[in-house]
Coordinates of C-alpha atoms and ligand atoms in Angstrom, one line a residue:
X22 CA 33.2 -11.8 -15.5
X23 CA 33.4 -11.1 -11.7
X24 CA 31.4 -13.9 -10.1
X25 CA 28.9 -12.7 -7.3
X26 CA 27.5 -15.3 -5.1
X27 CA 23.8 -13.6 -4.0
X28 CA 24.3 -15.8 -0.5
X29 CA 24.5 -13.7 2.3
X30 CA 23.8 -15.6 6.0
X31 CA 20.6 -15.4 7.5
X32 CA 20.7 -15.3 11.0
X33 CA 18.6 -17.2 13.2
X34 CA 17.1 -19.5 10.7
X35 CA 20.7 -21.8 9.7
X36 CA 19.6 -22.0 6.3
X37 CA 21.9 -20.0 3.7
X38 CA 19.8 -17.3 2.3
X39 CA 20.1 -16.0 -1.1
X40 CA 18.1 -13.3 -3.0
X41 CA 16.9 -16.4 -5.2
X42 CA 15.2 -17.5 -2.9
X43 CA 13.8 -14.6 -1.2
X44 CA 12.1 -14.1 -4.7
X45 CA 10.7 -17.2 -4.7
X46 CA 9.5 -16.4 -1.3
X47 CA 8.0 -13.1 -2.2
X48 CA 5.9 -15.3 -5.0
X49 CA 4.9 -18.2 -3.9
X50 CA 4.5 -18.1 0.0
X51 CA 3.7 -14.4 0.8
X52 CA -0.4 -15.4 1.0
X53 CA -1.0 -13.5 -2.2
X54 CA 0.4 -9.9 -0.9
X55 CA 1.5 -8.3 -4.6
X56 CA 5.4 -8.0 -5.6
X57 CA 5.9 -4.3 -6.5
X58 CA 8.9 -3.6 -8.1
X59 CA 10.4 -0.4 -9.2
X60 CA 12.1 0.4 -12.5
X61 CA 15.6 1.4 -11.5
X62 CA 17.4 2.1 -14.7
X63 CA 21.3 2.8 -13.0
X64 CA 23.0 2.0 -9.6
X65 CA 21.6 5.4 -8.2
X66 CA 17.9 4.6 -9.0
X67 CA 18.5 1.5 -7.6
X68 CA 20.0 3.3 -4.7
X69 CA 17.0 5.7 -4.3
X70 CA 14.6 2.9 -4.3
X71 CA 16.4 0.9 -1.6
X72 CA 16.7 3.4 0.6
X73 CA 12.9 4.6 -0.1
X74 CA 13.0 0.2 1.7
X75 CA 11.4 -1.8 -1.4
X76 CA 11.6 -5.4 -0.8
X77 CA 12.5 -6.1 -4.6
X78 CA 13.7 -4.1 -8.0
X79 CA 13.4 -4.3 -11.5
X80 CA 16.3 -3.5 -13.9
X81 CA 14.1 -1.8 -16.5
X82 CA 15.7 -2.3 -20.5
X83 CA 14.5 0.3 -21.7
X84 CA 15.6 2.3 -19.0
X85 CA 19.2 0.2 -19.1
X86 CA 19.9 1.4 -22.9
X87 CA 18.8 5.5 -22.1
X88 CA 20.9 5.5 -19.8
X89 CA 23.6 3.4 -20.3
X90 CA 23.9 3.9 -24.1
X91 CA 21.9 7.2 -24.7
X92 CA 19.6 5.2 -26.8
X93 CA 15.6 4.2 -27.3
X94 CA 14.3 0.2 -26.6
X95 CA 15.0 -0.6 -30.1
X96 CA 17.0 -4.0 -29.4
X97 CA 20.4 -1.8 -28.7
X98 CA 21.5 -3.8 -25.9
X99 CA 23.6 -6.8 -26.1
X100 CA 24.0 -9.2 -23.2
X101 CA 27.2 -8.3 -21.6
X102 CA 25.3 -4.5 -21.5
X103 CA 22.3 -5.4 -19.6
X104 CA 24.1 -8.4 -17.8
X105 CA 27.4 -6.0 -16.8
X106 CA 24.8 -3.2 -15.4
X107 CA 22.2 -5.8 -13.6
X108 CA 25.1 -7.2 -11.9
X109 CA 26.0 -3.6 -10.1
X110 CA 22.6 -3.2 -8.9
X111 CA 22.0 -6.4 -7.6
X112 CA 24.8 -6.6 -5.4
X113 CA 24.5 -2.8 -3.9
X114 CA 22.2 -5.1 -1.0
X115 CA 22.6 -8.4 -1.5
X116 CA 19.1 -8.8 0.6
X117 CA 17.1 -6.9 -1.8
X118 CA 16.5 -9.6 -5.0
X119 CA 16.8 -7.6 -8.4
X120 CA 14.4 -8.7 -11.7
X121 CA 16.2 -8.4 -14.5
X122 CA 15.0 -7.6 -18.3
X123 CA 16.7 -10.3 -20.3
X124 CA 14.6 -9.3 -24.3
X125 CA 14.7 -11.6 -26.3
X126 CA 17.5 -13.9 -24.2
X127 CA 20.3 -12.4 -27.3
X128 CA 20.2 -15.3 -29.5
X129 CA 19.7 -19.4 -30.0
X130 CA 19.1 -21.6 -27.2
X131 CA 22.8 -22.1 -26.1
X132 CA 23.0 -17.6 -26.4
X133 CA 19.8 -18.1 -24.1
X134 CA 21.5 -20.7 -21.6
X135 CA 24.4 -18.1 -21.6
X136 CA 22.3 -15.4 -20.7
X137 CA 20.5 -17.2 -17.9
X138 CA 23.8 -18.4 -16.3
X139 CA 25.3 -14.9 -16.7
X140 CA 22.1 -13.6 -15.2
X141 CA 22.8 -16.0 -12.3
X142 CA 26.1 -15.5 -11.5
X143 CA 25.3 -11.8 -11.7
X144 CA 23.5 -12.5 -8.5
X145 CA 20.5 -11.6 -10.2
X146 CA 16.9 -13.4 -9.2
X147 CA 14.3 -13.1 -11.9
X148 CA 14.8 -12.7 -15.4
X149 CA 12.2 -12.2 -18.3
X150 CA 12.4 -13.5 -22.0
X151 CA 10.2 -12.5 -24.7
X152 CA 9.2 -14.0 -27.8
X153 CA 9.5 -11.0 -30.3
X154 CA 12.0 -10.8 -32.8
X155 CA 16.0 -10.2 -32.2
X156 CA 15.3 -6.5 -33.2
X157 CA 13.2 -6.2 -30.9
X158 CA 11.2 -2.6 -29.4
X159 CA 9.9 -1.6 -26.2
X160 CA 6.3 -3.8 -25.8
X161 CA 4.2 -0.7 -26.3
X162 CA 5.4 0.6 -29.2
X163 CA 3.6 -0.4 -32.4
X164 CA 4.4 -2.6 -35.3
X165 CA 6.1 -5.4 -33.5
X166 CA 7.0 -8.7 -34.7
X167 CA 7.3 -11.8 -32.9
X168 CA 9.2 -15.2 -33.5
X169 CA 6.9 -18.5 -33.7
X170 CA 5.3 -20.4 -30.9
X171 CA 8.3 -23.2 -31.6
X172 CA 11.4 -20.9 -31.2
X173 CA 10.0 -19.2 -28.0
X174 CA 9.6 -22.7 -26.1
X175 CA 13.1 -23.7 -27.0
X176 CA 14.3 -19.7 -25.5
X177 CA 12.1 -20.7 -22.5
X178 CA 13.2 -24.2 -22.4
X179 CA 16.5 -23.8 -23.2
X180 CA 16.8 -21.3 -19.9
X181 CA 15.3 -23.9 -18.2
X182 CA 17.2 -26.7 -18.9
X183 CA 20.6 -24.1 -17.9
X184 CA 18.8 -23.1 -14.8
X185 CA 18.5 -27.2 -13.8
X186 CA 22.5 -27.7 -15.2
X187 CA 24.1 -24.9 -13.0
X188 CA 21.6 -25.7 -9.5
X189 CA 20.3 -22.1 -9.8
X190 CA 17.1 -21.0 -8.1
X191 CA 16.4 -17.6 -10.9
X192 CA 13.3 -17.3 -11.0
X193 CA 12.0 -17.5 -15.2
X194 CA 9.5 -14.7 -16.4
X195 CA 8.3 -15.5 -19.8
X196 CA 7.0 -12.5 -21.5
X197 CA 4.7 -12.9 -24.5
X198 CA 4.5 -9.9 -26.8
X199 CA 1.9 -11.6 -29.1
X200 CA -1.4 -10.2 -28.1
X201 CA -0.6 -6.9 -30.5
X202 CA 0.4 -9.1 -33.3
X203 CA -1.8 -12.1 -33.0
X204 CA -4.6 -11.4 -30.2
X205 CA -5.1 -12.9 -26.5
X206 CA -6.0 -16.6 -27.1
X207 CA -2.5 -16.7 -29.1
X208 CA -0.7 -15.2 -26.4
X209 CA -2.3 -18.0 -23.9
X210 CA -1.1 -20.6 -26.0
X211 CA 2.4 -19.0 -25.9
X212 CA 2.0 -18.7 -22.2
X213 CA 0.7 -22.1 -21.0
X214 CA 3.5 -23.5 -23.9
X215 CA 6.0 -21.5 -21.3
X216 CA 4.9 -22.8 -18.4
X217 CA 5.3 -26.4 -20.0
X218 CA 8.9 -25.5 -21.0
X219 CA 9.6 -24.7 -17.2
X220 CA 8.7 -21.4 -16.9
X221 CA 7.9 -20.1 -13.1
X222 CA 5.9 -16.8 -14.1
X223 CA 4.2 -15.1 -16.9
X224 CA 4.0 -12.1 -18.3
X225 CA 1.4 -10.8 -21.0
X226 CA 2.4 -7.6 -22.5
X227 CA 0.4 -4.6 -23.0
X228 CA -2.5 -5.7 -21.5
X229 CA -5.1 -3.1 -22.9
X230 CA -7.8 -3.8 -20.4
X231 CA -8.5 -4.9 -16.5
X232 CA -10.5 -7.3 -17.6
X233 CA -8.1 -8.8 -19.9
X234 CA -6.0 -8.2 -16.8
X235 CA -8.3 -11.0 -14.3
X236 CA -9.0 -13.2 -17.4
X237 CA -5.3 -13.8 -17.8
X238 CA -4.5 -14.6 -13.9
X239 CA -7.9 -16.4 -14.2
X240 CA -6.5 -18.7 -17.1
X241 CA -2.9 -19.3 -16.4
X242 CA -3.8 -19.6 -12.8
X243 CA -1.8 -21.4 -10.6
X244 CA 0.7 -19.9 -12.2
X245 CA 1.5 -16.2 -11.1
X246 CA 1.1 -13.3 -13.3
X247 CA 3.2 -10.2 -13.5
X248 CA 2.0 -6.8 -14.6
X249 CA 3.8 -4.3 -16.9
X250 CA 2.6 -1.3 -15.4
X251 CA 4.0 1.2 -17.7
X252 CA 2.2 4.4 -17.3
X253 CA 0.1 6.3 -20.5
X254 CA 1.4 3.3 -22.7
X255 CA -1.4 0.1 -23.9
X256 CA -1.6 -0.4 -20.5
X257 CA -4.5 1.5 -17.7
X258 CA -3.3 2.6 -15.4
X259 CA -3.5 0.6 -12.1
X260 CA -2.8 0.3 -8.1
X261 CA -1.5 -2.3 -7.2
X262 CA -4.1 -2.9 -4.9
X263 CA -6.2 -3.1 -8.0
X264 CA -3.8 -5.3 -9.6
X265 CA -3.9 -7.8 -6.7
X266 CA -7.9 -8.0 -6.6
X267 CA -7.1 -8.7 -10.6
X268 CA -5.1 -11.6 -9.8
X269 CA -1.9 -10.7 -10.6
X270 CA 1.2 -11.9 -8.2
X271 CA 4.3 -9.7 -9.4
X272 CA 3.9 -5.8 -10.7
X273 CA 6.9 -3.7 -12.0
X274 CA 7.0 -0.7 -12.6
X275 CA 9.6 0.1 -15.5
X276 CA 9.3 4.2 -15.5
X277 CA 9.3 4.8 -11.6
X278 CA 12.5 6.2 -11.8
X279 CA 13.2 7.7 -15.1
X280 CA 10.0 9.5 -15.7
X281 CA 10.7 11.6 -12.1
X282 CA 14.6 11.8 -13.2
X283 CA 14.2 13.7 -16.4
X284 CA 11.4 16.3 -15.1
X285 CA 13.7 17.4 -12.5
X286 CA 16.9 17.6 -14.5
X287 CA 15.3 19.3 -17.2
X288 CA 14.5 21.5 -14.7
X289 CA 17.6 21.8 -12.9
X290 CA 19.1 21.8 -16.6
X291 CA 16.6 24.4 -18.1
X292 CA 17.3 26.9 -14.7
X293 CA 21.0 27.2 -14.6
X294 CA 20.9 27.8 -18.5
X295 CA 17.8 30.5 -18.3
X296 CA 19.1 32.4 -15.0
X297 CA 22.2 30.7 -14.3
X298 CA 20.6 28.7 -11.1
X299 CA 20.4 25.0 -10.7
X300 CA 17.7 25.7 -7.8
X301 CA 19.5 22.5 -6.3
X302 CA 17.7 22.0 -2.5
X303 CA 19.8 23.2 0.4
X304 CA 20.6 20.1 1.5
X305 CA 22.3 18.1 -1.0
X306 CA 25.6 19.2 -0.9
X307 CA 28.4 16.6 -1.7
X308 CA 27.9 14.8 1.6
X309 CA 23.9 13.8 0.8
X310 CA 24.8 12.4 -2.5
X311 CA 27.7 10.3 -1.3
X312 CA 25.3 8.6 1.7
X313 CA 23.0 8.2 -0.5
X314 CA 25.4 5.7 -2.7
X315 CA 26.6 4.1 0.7
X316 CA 29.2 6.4 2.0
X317 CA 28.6 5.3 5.6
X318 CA 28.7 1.4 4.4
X319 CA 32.4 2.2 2.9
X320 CA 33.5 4.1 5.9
X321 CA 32.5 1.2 8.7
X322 CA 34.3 -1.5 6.4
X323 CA 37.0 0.7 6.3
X324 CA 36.9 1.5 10.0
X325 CA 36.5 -2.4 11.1
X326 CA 39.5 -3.8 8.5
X327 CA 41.5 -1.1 10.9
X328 CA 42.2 1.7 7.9
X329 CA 42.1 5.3 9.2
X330 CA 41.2 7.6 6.0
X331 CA 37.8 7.2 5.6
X332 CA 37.5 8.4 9.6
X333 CA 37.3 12.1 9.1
X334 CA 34.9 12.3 5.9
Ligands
MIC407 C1 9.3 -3.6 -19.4 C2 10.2 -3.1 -20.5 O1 10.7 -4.2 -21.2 C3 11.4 -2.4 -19.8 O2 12.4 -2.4 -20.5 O3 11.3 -1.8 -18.8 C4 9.6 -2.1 -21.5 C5 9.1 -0.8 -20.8 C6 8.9 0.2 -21.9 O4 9.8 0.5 -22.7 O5 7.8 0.8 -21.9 C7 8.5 -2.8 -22.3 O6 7.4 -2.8 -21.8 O7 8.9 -3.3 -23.3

């Protein structure tokens, strides 16, 4: 694996800065201002969104297995898939931290220790494990399953006790998917068992109300709460100004990107085989896509290490 430090210097302040911490930051010391994260499902989502200037992405899984593997959330994606793609778009800006869907963790504690170290030297910041089965399915699909309240503290504590062996600063989102299977005040206990195991935020999954929204910051506060925000599934919809009068600290949104993306391909896609047109906009020739994915970045390190062909692009 290609190791990626997330340190980049920080000037003016002499203290190394690393996209760790700048999560941690974005948390805990940002007087309650909401984290909203994008879904970016491929390195030119995750492009799009950091040129669009978000402060902090989220590496959606489901997104990750349609389009890396063509497939639905169904538990297809093994942890060098989602680790091997996080690792790309966390280091396009090694400012911007990158949240990371991590199911299940892929296995047993040491599987789960793996996973949080590959996560880490991935350069990504924030990672969530869940506590449903290994075949897991996207949270707001029905008939899920998840493992008992024992096995997902030793997932959580197991990441936790990795986190503490390798001096990382990831920042561990435990993710309950309990309250379809076995209602709210089970999911709590999962929660507040997370938090006990060394958890640093929580997540409760398909939340099917606001008010089950502000009880759930309410209870696990002063632990912070993130929010799935995964439009026309269990969830309501939601701001997230609305989501930070609820209490909630952290909101991702996992179809941001891929919900837009397929519209306008079908589009594109259904055009150019109806009338032979793509009805592609004027300007995005070549050159538009290129900067989009950094062109300008490649040419000045290529101009400043002295090389000549990138010059005349
Ligand atoms: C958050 C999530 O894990 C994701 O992969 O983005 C999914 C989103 C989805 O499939 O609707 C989930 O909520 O399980």
């Amino acid at each position: 694996m290609t190791t990626v430090s997330p340190s980049v210097s920080n000037p003016g302040s002499g203290t190394p800065f690393t996209t760790q911490k700048r999560l941690r930051d974005l948390i805990f010391n940002n007087d309650g201002k909401i984290v909203v994260a994008p879904g970016v499902y491929d390195g030119f989502s995750a492009r799009i969104a950091l040129e669009v200037g978000f402060d902090c992405l989220y590496m959606t899984g489901a997104g990750t297995c349609a389009s890396k593997l063509g497939e639905a959330d169904l538990g297809f994606a093994t942890l060098n898939d989602m680790r091997e793609h996080a690792e790309m778009i966390a280091n396009l800006d090694p400012r911007v931290p990158l949240i990371a869907d991590a199911d299940t963790g892929y296995g047993g504690p040491n599987m789960v220790a793996r996973t949080l170290a590959s996560y880490h030297r991935s350069g990504v910041s924030g990672l969530h494990i869940e506590d449903q089965i290994q075949t897991k399915r996207c949270g707001h699909l029905g008939g899920k399953e998840v493992v008992s309240i024992e096995t997902f503290s030793s997932r959580i504590r197991a990441a936790s006790q990795a986190r503490q062996r390798i001096g990382s600063d990831i920042v561990i989102i435990a993710r309950t998917d309990a309250l379809q299977v076995s209602g709210f005040d089970d999911a709590v206990k999962r929660l507040q068992a997370a938090v006990e195991c060394g958890a640093d935020v929580v997540f409760l999954e398909g939340i099917t109300s606001k008010e089950q929204g502000r009880k759930i910051c309410e209870i696990m506060a002063p632990t912070p709460v993130l929010l799935n925000m995964v439009e026309h599934g269990a969830t309501p919809s939601m701001t997230p100004r609305e989501a930070q009068e609820l209490g909630f600290r952290i909101m991702i949104f996992p179809f941001a990107s891929i919900a837009p993306a397929y519209y306008a391909i079908r589009k594109g896609l259904e055009g150019l085989k109806e009338n032979g047109e793509t009805g592609i906009q004027k300007e995005f020739g070549p050159k538009k896509l290129f900067e989009t994915v950094g062109l300008r970045e490649s040419q000045e390190v290529d101009r400043e290490a002295g090389g000549k062909l990138l010059a005349g692009v």
